[in-house]
Short mmCIF file of C-alpha atoms in Angstrom, two decimals:
data_model
loop_
_atom_site.label_atom_id
_atom_site.label_comp_id
_atom_site.label_asym_id
_atom_site.label_seq_id
_atom_site.Cartn_x
_atom_site.Cartn_y
_atom_site.Cartn_z
CA MET F 149 57.61 71.57 28.74
CA VAL F 150 60.50 70.06 26.80
CA ALA F 151 60.24 66.32 26.31
CA ALA F 152 63.41 64.35 26.94
CA ALA F 153 64.06 61.78 24.24
CA ASP F 154 66.66 59.99 26.34
CA PRO F 155 65.91 59.05 29.97
CA ARG F 156 69.52 59.84 30.85
CA LEU F 157 68.83 63.48 30.04
CA LYS F 158 66.06 63.41 32.63
CA GLN F 159 68.52 62.03 35.20
CA ILE F 160 70.94 64.84 34.42
CA ALA F 161 68.11 67.38 34.69
CA GLN F 162 67.04 66.01 38.07
CA LYS F 163 70.62 66.16 39.33
CA LEU F 164 70.95 69.80 38.21
CA LYS F 165 67.75 70.65 40.04
CA GLN F 166 68.95 68.79 43.15
CA LEU F 167 72.21 70.75 43.12
CA ARG F 168 70.32 74.05 42.74
CA LEU F 169 68.00 73.22 45.61
CA GLY F 170 71.02 72.20 47.69
CA LYS F 171 72.38 75.71 47.23
CA GLY F 172 69.16 77.11 48.69
CA TYR F 173 67.51 78.28 45.48
CA SER F 174 63.84 77.38 45.30
CA SER F 175 63.57 79.13 41.92
CA TYR F 176 65.58 78.16 38.87
CA GLU F 177 65.11 81.73 37.64
CA ALA F 178 66.85 83.23 40.68
CA PHE F 179 69.69 80.72 40.34
CA ALA F 180 70.11 81.56 36.66
CA PHE F 181 70.04 85.31 37.36
CA ASP F 182 72.56 85.11 40.21
CA HIS F 183 74.97 83.06 38.07
CA GLU F 184 74.49 85.07 34.86
CA LEU F 185 72.92 82.17 32.98
CA PRO F 186 70.17 82.52 30.37
CA ARG F 187 67.00 81.98 32.42
CA VAL F 188 65.04 80.16 29.72
CA GLY F 189 68.00 78.01 28.71
CA TYR F 190 68.73 76.97 32.27
CA GLY F 191 65.06 76.16 32.82
CA ARG F 192 65.16 73.88 29.80
CA HIS F 193 68.23 72.12 31.16
CA GLU F 194 66.31 71.34 34.34
CA GLN F 195 63.44 70.00 32.23
CA GLY F 196 65.64 67.52 30.43
CA SER F 197 66.43 69.25 27.16
CA ASN F 198 69.64 68.38 25.40
CA LEU F 199 72.56 70.50 26.59
CA THR F 200 76.04 70.99 25.27
CA LEU F 201 79.09 69.74 27.08
CA ASN F 202 80.19 73.36 27.47
CA SER F 203 76.92 74.18 29.23
CA LEU F 204 77.26 71.19 31.53
CA LEU F 205 80.86 72.06 32.38
CA ARG F 206 79.88 75.65 33.18
CA LEU F 207 77.14 74.42 35.52
CA LEU F 208 79.52 71.98 37.20
CA ASP F 209 82.00 74.82 37.72
CA ILE F 210 79.27 76.89 39.38
CA HIS F 211 78.49 73.97 41.69
CA GLN F 212 82.19 73.19 42.16
CA ILE F 213 81.69 69.53 41.30
CA SER F 214 83.66 67.28 38.96
CA LEU F 215 82.19 65.29 36.09
CA ALA F 216 82.99 62.09 37.96
CA ASP F 217 81.18 63.26 41.09
CA PHE F 218 78.22 64.56 39.09
CA PHE F 219 77.69 61.19 37.40
CA ALA F 220 78.69 59.04 40.40
CA ASP F 221 75.12 58.18 41.44
CA MET F 222 73.74 57.75 37.90
CA PRO F 223 74.32 54.10 36.92
CA ASN F 224 72.42 54.44 33.62
CA VAL F 225 74.65 57.29 32.52
CA GLN F 226 77.82 55.60 33.77
CA ALA F 227 76.93 52.47 31.80
CA ALA F 228 76.65 54.56 28.64
CA ILE F 229 80.03 56.16 29.31
CA ASN F 230 81.78 52.83 29.88
#
């Protein structure tokens, strides 16, 4: 398991998992395969590892969600942005 140094990374990871589950995928591996994502890399994102902005934007495009909507219910992350 990858340890998250910053608790905001864990919030992002939990949100990614929530979005995946909302699309009906119980397995992160199946989600990664269906969306042509590296399976191990995507799994690490859901565990809270650091991810690039490009990776995040690609995932948000897959989920058809904006950055603003993605971070809307994460006050700790929003505080860091502002």
